[in-house]
Amino acid sequence: MVFETAPFTPFHLGPGALFKAIGGRHVSFMVFGGAQVLMDIEPLMGIIQGKPILHGATHTLAGALLIGLAAALVGKPVSTWVLRLLAIAHAPLTWRASFAGALLGTFSHVVLDAAMHSDINPWRPIANGNGLLGIVPIGSLHILCVGLGCVGAVVIAMRAWHDGKA
């Protein structure tokens, strides 16, 4: 299956839609998405180089924290610029929303990937092992991510519809 070798999976965006639905203007979905891409640069490079271990330091909680901080700092100005360029109406993107989107993105990424990839050690360097591996079958994990995305999209659409009627 293509998603088993593709480093950039759209399934991670499902939980992001739910986080956006819950957090509203306090969570940036664009920064969340950017954080997903940054998380998977290491596996992409591993695929290109033919390395046996694809998920190293970036797929630890410490790595997720560092990538999340970088994603938040870069994501706010880039997202603001893109939204302005495309003339998309939106609430002002705050630093709080940028950091929330980035950190929710990177930490959820580690958890989701840890459930399906045997080369992840989320607690490294404190501890080795991956207690999340196989906790949910991969197919069920994908369905869960799509389902969370659908729930998030429905909540966001209902909120927009309600705000338009008010």
XYZ file of C-alpha atoms in Angstrom:
166
model
C 0.000 0.000 0.000
C 1.349 3.429 -0.936
C 0.699 5.018 2.469
C 3.004 2.549 4.191
C 6.030 3.982 2.360
C 4.901 7.570 1.740
C 6.457 9.889 4.317
C 3.724 12.541 4.067
C 0.405 10.996 4.976
C -2.876 12.922 4.838
C -4.281 10.826 7.690
C -2.515 12.997 10.268
C -4.709 15.924 9.216
C -7.864 14.223 10.527
C -7.041 14.791 14.201
C -5.904 18.298 13.215
C -9.392 19.108 11.948
C -10.832 17.994 15.273
C -8.244 20.041 17.201
C -9.228 23.060 15.071
C -12.926 22.400 15.709
C -12.348 22.254 19.455
C -9.825 25.096 19.680
C -11.280 27.416 17.049
C -9.162 30.515 16.497
C -6.775 29.325 19.222
C -5.427 26.493 16.997
C -3.926 27.045 13.555
C -4.747 24.218 11.156
C -2.229 25.583 8.638
C 0.601 25.483 11.162
C -0.580 22.013 12.243
C -0.257 20.848 8.625
C 3.162 22.452 8.235
C 4.342 20.713 11.395
C 3.264 17.370 9.896
C 5.476 17.960 6.882
C 8.455 19.002 9.019
C 8.079 15.846 11.115
C 8.409 13.652 8.058
C 11.521 15.205 6.514
C 13.679 12.686 8.393
C 11.733 9.632 7.107
C 11.765 11.091 3.583
C 15.539 11.445 3.712
C 15.784 7.894 5.067
C 13.696 6.563 2.172
C 15.819 8.462 -0.353
C 19.041 7.190 1.243
C 17.752 3.649 1.714
C 18.265 3.656 5.486
C 16.793 0.768 7.510
C 15.643 3.110 10.323
C 13.363 5.892 9.076
C 12.036 7.319 12.328
C 14.851 8.546 14.534
C 15.278 11.603 16.710
C 12.452 13.555 15.093
C 9.937 10.938 16.164
C 10.664 11.214 19.871
C 8.817 13.500 22.270
C 11.945 15.648 22.584
C 12.262 15.852 18.794
C 8.574 16.690 18.494
C 9.017 19.537 20.976
C 11.928 21.027 19.028
C 10.224 20.641 15.646
C 7.000 22.023 17.112
C 8.760 25.138 18.388
C 10.421 25.672 15.000
C 7.134 25.053 13.173
C 5.354 27.604 15.352
C 8.014 30.274 14.844
C 8.123 29.789 11.075
C 4.458 28.881 10.660
C 2.888 32.072 11.935
C 4.519 34.490 9.470
C 4.321 32.031 6.567
C 0.655 31.199 7.218
C -0.249 34.866 7.656
C 1.465 35.667 4.355
C -0.266 32.795 2.491
C -3.696 33.694 3.864
C -3.173 37.322 2.877
C -1.853 36.345 -0.576
C -4.879 34.130 -1.231
C -7.248 36.743 0.265
C -8.786 34.179 2.625
C -10.870 35.752 5.376
C -9.800 34.534 8.798
C -9.373 35.546 12.403
C -5.948 37.038 13.112
C -3.356 34.285 13.544
C -1.907 34.661 17.018
C 1.291 33.223 18.420
C -0.858 31.155 20.772
C -2.694 29.592 17.807
C 0.583 28.979 16.009
C 2.199 27.246 18.985
C -0.966 25.247 19.714
C -1.248 24.059 16.110
C 2.444 23.215 15.877
C 2.739 21.350 19.181
C -0.549 19.494 18.769
C 0.698 18.571 15.309
C 4.085 17.249 16.312
C 3.034 15.398 19.459
C -0.008 13.787 17.800
C 2.286 12.814 14.923
C 4.593 10.902 17.261
C 1.671 9.104 18.900
C 0.041 8.130 15.590
C 3.299 6.997 14.023
C 4.334 5.109 17.167
C 1.164 3.042 16.879
C 2.216 1.794 13.439
C 6.009 1.980 12.996
C 8.345 -0.410 14.812
C 11.395 1.857 14.506
C 9.998 4.566 16.795
C 11.209 5.026 20.374
C 9.076 7.964 21.561
C 10.708 8.273 25.012
C 14.318 8.092 23.800
C 16.819 9.014 25.286
C 15.058 8.439 28.628
C 13.788 4.965 27.752
C 13.840 2.568 24.816
C 10.874 0.736 23.400
C 7.547 1.597 21.901
C 4.592 0.639 24.054
C 2.166 2.087 21.506
C 3.174 -0.181 18.633
C 0.183 -2.176 17.431
C -2.200 -0.747 20.024
C -4.594 -0.156 17.111
C -4.493 -2.036 13.803
C -3.191 0.195 10.995
C -6.452 0.047 9.032
C -8.423 1.014 12.119
C -5.967 3.825 12.835
C -6.519 5.227 9.336
C -10.300 4.955 9.740
C -10.052 6.685 13.130
C -8.056 9.563 11.614
C -10.546 9.977 8.761
C -13.444 9.802 11.225
C -11.893 12.463 13.471
C -11.388 14.628 10.399
C -15.041 14.222 9.408
C -16.241 15.093 12.898
C -13.966 18.136 12.925
C -15.152 19.249 9.493
C -18.815 18.909 10.486
C -18.285 20.909 13.691
C -16.380 23.623 11.809
C -19.082 23.782 9.099
C -21.886 23.943 11.670
C -20.084 26.687 13.565
C -19.591 28.677 10.338
C -23.225 28.176 9.364
C -24.380 29.277 12.823
C -22.115 32.339 12.802
C -23.435 33.288 9.364
C -27.027 33.141 10.577
C -26.371 35.156 13.736
